Amino acid sequence: MTLTTTPLPADLLALDTRDPLAHTRADFLLPPGVIYLDGNSLGPLHRSVPARLAHAAQHEWGDQLIRSWTGDADWMHLPDRVAAKLARLIGAQPHEIAVGDSTSVNVFKALAAALGIAPAGRRVILTDADNFPTDLYVAQGLNALLGGGYELRAVPNTEIAQHLTPDVAVMLLTEVDYRTGRRLDLGGLTAQAHAVGSVTIWDLAHSAGAFPVDLGGTGADFAVGCGYKFLNGGPGAPGYLYVAGRHLDSAPIAIRGWMGHADVFEMAREFIPAPGARRFVPGTPQVLGLSALDAALDAFADVDMQDIRAKSLSLTSTFMALMEPLLARHPLELVTPTAPDERGSQVSYRHPHAREVMGQLTARGIIGDFRTPDILRFGFTPLYLSHADVWHAVQGITAVLDGAALDGGVA
Ligand SMILES: *Cc1c(COP(=O)(O)O)cnc(C)c1O
């Protein structure tokens, strides 16, 4: 336990002292005694959210009742206001984003739309064999629904480029691998997919809010993402769908609903799509969840995403460097690429007792994730983590792995 009293090295202290994002930490209500390395799974509570939720419940709902759909609260356009805040973070135009539904449902909407505009006769959906399970399941389910005529070609994410052949209808990828933290080349792979006529879908679950994303600049066709990870929208926060403006009028809307109609209260028999991506929001907006997400997104209002990326890389490289000595004496294997361009905002290690190790760390207030079969995953969120946190986390990891806090140790 002597390690935990080792003073913070001066170079790390200096990095924190000149951190342009140091002020945003106070905007998050993190419990004392916790180093939170799991904001990539559930972002923490932003300071503005409790009051916003209370207002939405007591005033907008309690007092104003149904008048809030069109009155001051204007719930009808809440998805559009959230889309406008999100647009900046992912390099989109506000009218290209439909906010609502889970990420899984948005994968379904995106894949149905992408298959609908892919060149006729193509039958391959190219994806990552280790993609997040929901993306694979949705593709399997949609293929079954469409008669089973598509081939789901799932290959290692290091081999995507060589499998981009002219039979690929849609390339469905997650930019940052949820286990390893490997970041794919969104711009390069999009260009290669377009060169063979394929349509692209990017899952930005571990990208949006973690580093700058430029969907417009890269020419990506479709994207989806989560509201509750790096965007801190709260448990079950609505996800989103991005549809490049050039596809809005041709991409089929698999789930047509009255809320995606151009004139909702017209109650027309025929579906006439709303302008922009709002046509992809089929049902009643999830007002309480959207309210929390809307408030939480203000955390990004006056931060530069380049600063977020620079600090993220500094935190993750500091973490890897401090962890380095442990690799020599424990069965610990780094699975996250060390090249900055090739990683997102998480660092993962394999360890044969990963589940027990993470249990011990969580008991010490160092909260990361265990992912099957043997992955220790640590997420780094520049808005509320410092280099001092990284230092203290590694002291705790060292104590757990060296067995200082254990009966007999886990190694
Ligand atoms: C977290 C995550 C999801 C989550 O999907 P939900 O429908 O919101 O549960 C989807 N895709 C990826 C890549 C994820 O990491």
Coordinates of C-alpha atoms and ligand atoms in Angstrom, one line a residue:
M1 CA 0.0 0.0 0.0
T2 CA 3.0 2.3 0.1
L3 CA 2.5 3.0 -3.6
T4 CA -0.7 4.9 -3.0
T5 CA 1.2 7.5 -1.0
T6 CA 3.8 8.1 -3.7
P7 CA 3.4 11.7 -4.7
L8 CA 2.1 12.7 -8.1
P9 CA 5.1 13.1 -10.5
A10 CA 5.7 16.8 -11.3
D11 CA 5.3 16.3 -15.1
L12 CA 1.8 15.0 -14.6
L13 CA 1.0 17.8 -12.3
A14 CA 2.2 20.2 -14.9
L15 CA -0.1 18.7 -17.5
D16 CA -3.0 19.2 -15.2
T17 CA -2.0 22.7 -14.4
R18 CA -2.1 23.8 -18.0
D19 CA -5.1 21.7 -19.0
P20 CA -7.6 23.9 -20.9
L21 CA -10.4 21.6 -19.9
A22 CA -9.7 21.6 -16.2
H23 CA -12.8 23.8 -15.5
T24 CA -15.3 21.3 -16.9
R25 CA -14.7 18.7 -14.2
A26 CA -16.8 20.8 -11.8
D27 CA -19.8 20.4 -14.1
F28 CA -20.1 16.7 -13.3
L29 CA -21.5 15.3 -10.1
L30 CA -19.1 12.5 -9.5
P31 CA -19.3 10.7 -6.1
P32 CA -16.3 11.3 -3.8
G33 CA -13.7 8.5 -3.7
V34 CA -14.4 7.3 -7.2
I35 CA -12.1 7.4 -10.2
Y36 CA -14.6 6.9 -13.1
L37 CA -13.0 5.1 -16.0
D38 CA -16.3 4.0 -17.4
G39 CA -17.8 7.1 -19.0
N40 CA -17.6 5.1 -22.3
S41 CA -20.3 2.8 -21.0
L42 CA -22.5 5.2 -18.9
G43 CA -21.5 8.8 -18.8
P44 CA -21.8 10.5 -15.4
L45 CA -24.4 13.0 -14.2
H46 CA -24.0 16.5 -15.6
R47 CA -24.7 19.2 -13.1
S48 CA -27.5 20.8 -15.2
V49 CA -29.5 17.5 -15.5
P50 CA -31.3 17.1 -12.2
A51 CA -32.8 20.6 -12.3
R52 CA -33.8 20.1 -16.0
L53 CA -35.5 16.8 -15.3
A54 CA -37.3 18.2 -12.3
H55 CA -38.5 21.1 -14.5
A56 CA -39.6 18.8 -17.2
A57 CA -41.5 16.7 -14.8
Q58 CA -43.0 19.3 -12.5
H59 CA -43.6 22.2 -14.7
E60 CA -43.7 21.0 -18.3
W61 CA -45.6 17.8 -17.6
G62 CA -47.2 18.5 -14.2
D63 CA -48.4 22.0 -14.7
Q64 CA -48.6 22.4 -18.5
L65 CA -49.8 18.9 -19.2
I66 CA -50.5 18.3 -22.9
R67 CA -49.9 22.0 -23.7
S68 CA -46.2 21.3 -23.5
W69 CA -46.2 19.6 -26.9
T70 CA -46.7 22.9 -28.6
G71 CA -46.4 25.5 -25.9
D72 CA -43.3 27.0 -24.3
A73 CA -41.7 23.6 -23.8
D74 CA -42.2 22.7 -27.5
W75 CA -41.7 19.0 -26.9
M76 CA -42.5 18.4 -30.6
H77 CA -39.2 20.0 -31.6
L78 CA -37.1 18.7 -28.8
P79 CA -35.5 16.0 -31.0
D80 CA -34.5 18.8 -33.5
R81 CA -33.0 20.9 -30.8
V82 CA -30.9 18.0 -29.6
A83 CA -29.9 17.3 -33.2
A84 CA -28.6 20.8 -33.5
K85 CA -26.3 20.4 -30.5
L86 CA -25.1 17.0 -31.7
A87 CA -24.4 18.3 -35.2
R88 CA -21.3 20.2 -34.2
L89 CA -19.8 17.1 -32.5
I90 CA -20.1 14.8 -35.5
G91 CA -19.6 17.2 -38.4
A92 CA -23.2 17.0 -39.6
Q93 CA -26.0 19.5 -40.5
P94 CA -28.8 19.6 -37.9
H95 CA -31.4 18.5 -40.5
E96 CA -29.3 15.3 -41.2
I97 CA -29.8 13.9 -37.7
A98 CA -32.8 12.1 -36.3
V99 CA -32.7 11.9 -32.5
G100 CA -34.6 9.1 -30.8
D101 CA -34.9 5.4 -30.2
S102 CA -32.1 3.1 -29.1
T103 CA -28.9 2.7 -31.1
S104 CA -30.0 -0.8 -32.0
V105 CA -33.2 0.5 -33.6
N106 CA -31.2 3.1 -35.4
V107 CA -28.9 0.4 -36.8
F108 CA -32.0 -1.2 -38.2
K109 CA -33.2 2.0 -39.7
A110 CA -29.8 2.8 -41.1
L111 CA -29.2 -0.6 -42.6
A112 CA -32.7 -0.8 -44.2
A113 CA -32.1 2.7 -45.7
A114 CA -28.6 1.8 -46.9
L115 CA -29.7 -1.5 -48.5
G116 CA -32.4 0.5 -50.2
I117 CA -30.0 2.8 -52.0
A118 CA -27.2 0.4 -52.6
P119 CA -26.6 -0.6 -56.3
A120 CA -29.1 -3.2 -57.5
G121 CA -28.1 -6.8 -57.3
R122 CA -25.5 -6.5 -54.6
R123 CA -25.9 -9.0 -51.8
V124 CA -23.1 -8.5 -49.3
I125 CA -23.2 -6.7 -46.0
L126 CA -19.5 -6.3 -44.9
T127 CA -18.9 -5.9 -41.2
D128 CA -16.5 -6.5 -38.4
A129 CA -16.6 -10.0 -37.0
D130 CA -16.0 -8.5 -33.5
N131 CA -18.5 -5.7 -34.0
F132 CA -20.7 -4.9 -31.0
P133 CA -23.2 -7.7 -30.9
T134 CA -26.3 -5.6 -31.5
D135 CA -25.0 -4.4 -34.9
L136 CA -24.5 -8.1 -35.9
Y137 CA -27.9 -9.2 -34.6
V138 CA -29.8 -6.4 -36.2
A139 CA -28.1 -7.2 -39.6
Q140 CA -29.0 -10.9 -39.2
G141 CA -32.6 -10.1 -38.2
L142 CA -33.1 -7.6 -41.1
N143 CA -31.6 -10.1 -43.6
A144 CA -34.0 -12.8 -42.3
L145 CA -36.9 -10.3 -42.7
L146 CA -35.9 -9.5 -46.2
G147 CA -35.9 -13.2 -47.2
G148 CA -32.4 -14.2 -46.3
G149 CA -30.8 -13.2 -49.6
Y150 CA -27.9 -11.2 -48.2
E151 CA -24.6 -12.5 -47.1
L152 CA -23.3 -11.1 -43.8
R153 CA -19.5 -11.1 -44.4
A154 CA -18.0 -10.6 -41.0
V155 CA -14.2 -10.3 -41.1
P156 CA -11.5 -9.0 -38.6
N157 CA -11.5 -5.3 -38.5
T158 CA -7.8 -5.2 -39.6
E159 CA -8.9 -6.8 -42.9
I160 CA -11.8 -4.6 -44.0
A161 CA -10.0 -2.9 -46.8
Q162 CA -9.2 -6.1 -48.6
H163 CA -12.8 -7.3 -48.4
L164 CA -14.2 -4.2 -50.0
T165 CA -15.0 -5.7 -53.3
P166 CA -17.6 -4.6 -55.9
D167 CA -20.2 -7.0 -54.5
V168 CA -20.5 -5.2 -51.2
A169 CA -23.8 -3.4 -50.9
V170 CA -23.2 -1.9 -47.5
M171 CA -20.2 -1.6 -45.2
L172 CA -21.5 -1.6 -41.5
L173 CA -18.7 -0.7 -39.1
T174 CA -18.1 0.6 -35.6
E175 CA -15.4 3.2 -35.7
V176 CA -13.9 2.3 -32.3
D177 CA -13.9 -1.3 -31.3
Y178 CA -15.6 -1.6 -27.9
R179 CA -13.2 -4.2 -26.6
T180 CA -9.8 -3.2 -27.9
G181 CA -10.3 0.5 -28.4
R182 CA -8.9 0.2 -32.0
R183 CA -10.0 3.1 -34.1
L184 CA -10.7 2.4 -37.8
D185 CA -9.9 5.0 -40.5
L186 CA -13.4 6.3 -41.0
G187 CA -12.4 8.7 -43.8
G188 CA -10.1 6.2 -45.6
L189 CA -12.5 3.3 -45.5
T190 CA -15.4 5.5 -46.5
A191 CA -13.5 6.6 -49.6
Q192 CA -12.5 3.0 -50.4
A193 CA -16.1 1.8 -50.0
H194 CA -17.3 4.6 -52.3
A195 CA -14.7 3.7 -54.8
V196 CA -16.3 0.3 -55.3
G197 CA -19.8 1.7 -55.1
S198 CA -20.7 0.5 -51.5
V199 CA -22.8 2.5 -49.0
T200 CA -21.4 3.1 -45.6
I201 CA -22.8 3.0 -42.1
W202 CA -20.7 4.0 -39.1
D203 CA -21.6 3.3 -35.5
L204 CA -20.2 6.2 -33.5
A205 CA -21.1 4.7 -30.0
H206 CA -17.5 5.2 -28.8
S207 CA -16.6 8.2 -31.0
A208 CA -19.1 11.0 -30.6
G209 CA -18.1 13.2 -27.7
A210 CA -14.8 11.4 -27.4
F211 CA -13.0 13.1 -30.3
P212 CA -14.0 15.2 -33.3
V213 CA -16.0 13.3 -36.0
D214 CA -16.4 14.8 -39.4
L215 CA -19.2 12.9 -41.2
G216 CA -19.8 15.7 -43.7
G217 CA -16.1 16.1 -44.6
T218 CA -15.5 12.3 -45.0
G219 CA -18.6 11.8 -47.1
A220 CA -20.0 9.1 -44.8
D221 CA -23.5 8.0 -45.9
F222 CA -25.2 6.9 -42.6
A223 CA -24.2 6.9 -39.0
V224 CA -25.7 5.9 -35.7
G225 CA -24.7 6.5 -32.1
C226 CA -25.5 6.4 -28.4
G227 CA -26.7 9.2 -26.1
Y228 CA -25.6 7.7 -22.8
K229 CA -21.8 7.0 -23.4
F230 CA -19.5 9.9 -24.1
L231 CA -22.5 12.2 -24.5
N232 CA -23.6 11.7 -20.9
G233 CA -27.3 11.7 -21.6
G234 CA -28.1 9.2 -18.8
P235 CA -29.2 5.6 -18.7
G236 CA -31.2 4.7 -21.8
A237 CA -30.8 8.1 -23.3
P238 CA -32.1 8.3 -26.9
G239 CA -29.6 7.4 -29.7
Y240 CA -29.5 9.0 -33.1
L241 CA -29.3 8.4 -36.9
Y242 CA -27.4 10.4 -39.3
V243 CA -28.4 10.5 -43.0
A244 CA -26.3 12.5 -45.4
G245 CA -28.4 15.2 -46.9
R246 CA -27.9 13.9 -50.4
H247 CA -29.7 10.6 -49.4
L248 CA -32.6 12.1 -47.5
D249 CA -35.0 11.9 -50.4
S250 CA -34.0 8.5 -51.7
A251 CA -33.3 6.5 -48.6
P252 CA -36.3 4.3 -47.7
I253 CA -37.8 4.8 -44.2
A254 CA -38.2 1.4 -42.8
I255 CA -40.2 2.5 -39.8
R256 CA -42.7 5.1 -41.0
G257 CA -44.6 6.7 -38.2
W258 CA -46.9 9.6 -37.6
M259 CA -44.2 11.7 -35.9
G260 CA -42.1 11.5 -39.1
H261 CA -44.9 12.9 -41.2
A262 CA -44.7 16.4 -42.7
D263 CA -47.8 17.5 -40.9
V264 CA -48.3 15.4 -37.7
F265 CA -51.7 16.6 -36.7
E266 CA -53.1 16.4 -40.2
M267 CA -53.7 12.7 -39.4
A268 CA -53.5 12.0 -43.2
R269 CA -53.9 8.6 -44.6
E270 CA -50.8 8.9 -46.8
F271 CA -47.3 9.2 -45.4
I272 CA -45.6 12.4 -46.5
P273 CA -42.2 12.6 -45.0
A274 CA -41.2 15.5 -42.8
P275 CA -38.3 17.6 -44.2
G276 CA -34.8 16.4 -43.2
A277 CA -33.9 13.4 -41.1
R278 CA -36.9 14.1 -38.8
R279 CA -38.8 11.7 -41.1
F280 CA -36.8 8.9 -39.5
V281 CA -38.3 9.6 -36.0
P282 CA -41.3 7.4 -36.2
G283 CA -43.0 7.8 -32.8
T284 CA -43.6 10.2 -29.9
P285 CA -40.3 11.7 -28.8
Q286 CA -39.0 10.3 -25.5
V287 CA -39.3 13.7 -23.7
L288 CA -37.8 12.9 -20.3
G289 CA -34.7 11.2 -21.8
L290 CA -34.3 13.9 -24.5
S291 CA -34.5 16.6 -21.8
A292 CA -31.6 15.0 -19.9
L293 CA -29.6 14.6 -23.1
D294 CA -30.4 18.1 -24.1
A295 CA -29.1 19.5 -20.8
A296 CA -26.1 17.2 -20.7
L297 CA -24.9 18.2 -24.2
D298 CA -24.3 21.7 -22.9
A299 CA -21.1 20.3 -21.4
F300 CA -19.7 20.6 -25.0
A301 CA -21.1 24.0 -25.6
D302 CA -17.8 25.9 -25.2
V303 CA -15.2 23.3 -25.5
D304 CA -13.1 22.7 -28.6
M305 CA -13.2 19.1 -29.7
Q306 CA -9.6 19.3 -30.7
D307 CA -8.8 20.0 -27.0
I308 CA -10.8 17.0 -26.1
R309 CA -8.8 14.8 -28.5
A310 CA -5.5 16.2 -27.4
K311 CA -6.3 15.6 -23.7
S312 CA -7.7 12.2 -24.4
L313 CA -4.5 11.1 -26.1
S314 CA -2.5 12.5 -23.3
L315 CA -4.5 10.6 -20.7
T316 CA -4.4 7.3 -22.6
S317 CA -0.7 7.5 -23.4
T318 CA 0.0 8.5 -19.7
F319 CA -2.0 5.5 -18.6
M320 CA -0.2 3.1 -20.9
A321 CA 3.2 4.4 -19.9
L322 CA 2.4 4.1 -16.2
M323 CA 1.0 0.6 -16.7
E324 CA 4.1 -0.6 -18.6
P325 CA 6.1 -2.0 -15.6
L326 CA 3.1 -4.2 -14.7
L327 CA 3.2 -6.0 -18.0
A328 CA 6.6 -7.5 -17.1
R329 CA 5.4 -9.1 -13.9
H330 CA 1.8 -9.9 -14.6
P331 CA -0.1 -11.9 -17.3
L332 CA -1.3 -8.6 -18.7
E333 CA -1.4 -7.9 -22.4
L334 CA -2.1 -4.5 -23.9
V335 CA -4.7 -4.9 -26.8
T336 CA -5.1 -1.2 -27.6
P337 CA -3.0 0.2 -30.4
T338 CA -0.3 2.5 -29.2
A339 CA -0.4 4.6 -32.4
P340 CA -2.5 7.7 -31.6
D341 CA -4.5 7.6 -34.9
E342 CA -5.4 4.0 -34.2
R343 CA -7.1 4.3 -30.9
G344 CA -10.2 5.9 -29.5
S345 CA -10.5 7.1 -25.9
Q346 CA -10.1 3.8 -24.0
V347 CA -7.3 1.4 -23.1
S348 CA -7.8 -2.3 -22.7
Y349 CA -5.7 -5.2 -21.4
R350 CA -6.2 -8.9 -21.4
H351 CA -5.8 -10.7 -18.1
P352 CA -6.8 -14.3 -17.3
H353 CA -8.6 -13.1 -14.2
A354 CA -10.0 -9.9 -15.7
R355 CA -13.4 -10.3 -14.1
E356 CA -11.9 -10.7 -10.5
V357 CA -9.4 -7.9 -11.1
M358 CA -12.2 -5.5 -12.1
G359 CA -14.3 -6.5 -9.2
Q360 CA -11.4 -5.7 -6.8
L361 CA -10.8 -2.3 -8.6
T362 CA -14.4 -1.4 -8.4
A363 CA -14.4 -2.2 -4.7
R364 CA -11.6 0.4 -4.4
G365 CA -13.6 3.0 -6.3
I366 CA -11.6 2.6 -9.5
I367 CA -14.5 1.9 -11.9
G368 CA -13.8 0.4 -15.3
D369 CA -15.3 -2.5 -17.2
F370 CA -14.8 -6.2 -17.6
R371 CA -15.7 -7.4 -21.1
T372 CA -15.8 -11.1 -22.0
P373 CA -13.8 -13.1 -22.2
D374 CA -10.8 -11.6 -20.5
I375 CA -10.7 -7.8 -21.1
L376 CA -10.1 -5.0 -18.6
R377 CA -11.4 -1.9 -20.2
F378 CA -10.6 1.7 -19.0
G379 CA -12.4 4.6 -20.6
F380 CA -10.9 8.1 -20.4
T381 CA -13.1 11.2 -20.6
P382 CA -11.3 14.5 -20.9
L383 CA -14.2 16.5 -19.5
Y384 CA -13.7 15.2 -16.0
L385 CA -10.6 13.2 -15.7
S386 CA -7.1 14.5 -14.9
H387 CA -3.6 13.1 -15.2
A388 CA -3.7 12.8 -11.4
D389 CA -6.7 10.5 -11.7
V390 CA -4.8 8.4 -14.1
W391 CA -1.9 8.3 -11.7
H392 CA -4.1 7.3 -8.8
A393 CA -5.9 4.7 -10.9
V394 CA -2.6 3.0 -11.8
Q395 CA -1.6 3.0 -8.1
G396 CA -4.8 1.1 -7.3
I397 CA -4.4 -1.3 -10.3
T398 CA -0.8 -2.0 -9.1
A399 CA -2.0 -2.7 -5.5
V400 CA -4.7 -5.1 -6.8
L401 CA -2.4 -6.9 -9.2
D402 CA 0.5 -7.1 -6.8
G403 CA -1.9 -8.6 -4.3
A404 CA -1.3 -5.9 -1.7
A405 CA -5.0 -5.7 -1.1
L406 CA -5.8 -9.4 -1.6
D407 CA -5.6 -12.7 0.2
G408 CA -3.2 -14.5 -2.1
G409 CA -3.6 -12.2 -5.1
V410 CA -5.3 -12.8 -8.4
A411 CA -2.3 -13.4 -10.6
Ligands
LIG1 C1 -23.1 0.6 -26.6 C2 -23.3 0.3 -28.1 C3 -24.5 0.1 -28.6 C4 -25.7 0.2 -27.8 O1 -26.9 0.0 -28.4 P1 -28.3 0.3 -27.6 O2 -29.3 -0.1 -28.5 O3 -28.2 1.7 -27.2 O4 -28.3 -0.6 -26.4 C5 -24.6 -0.1 -30.0 N1 -23.5 -0.2 -30.8 C6 -22.2 -0.1 -30.2 C7 -21.0 -0.2 -31.0 C8 -22.1 0.1 -28.8 O5 -20.9 0.2 -28.3

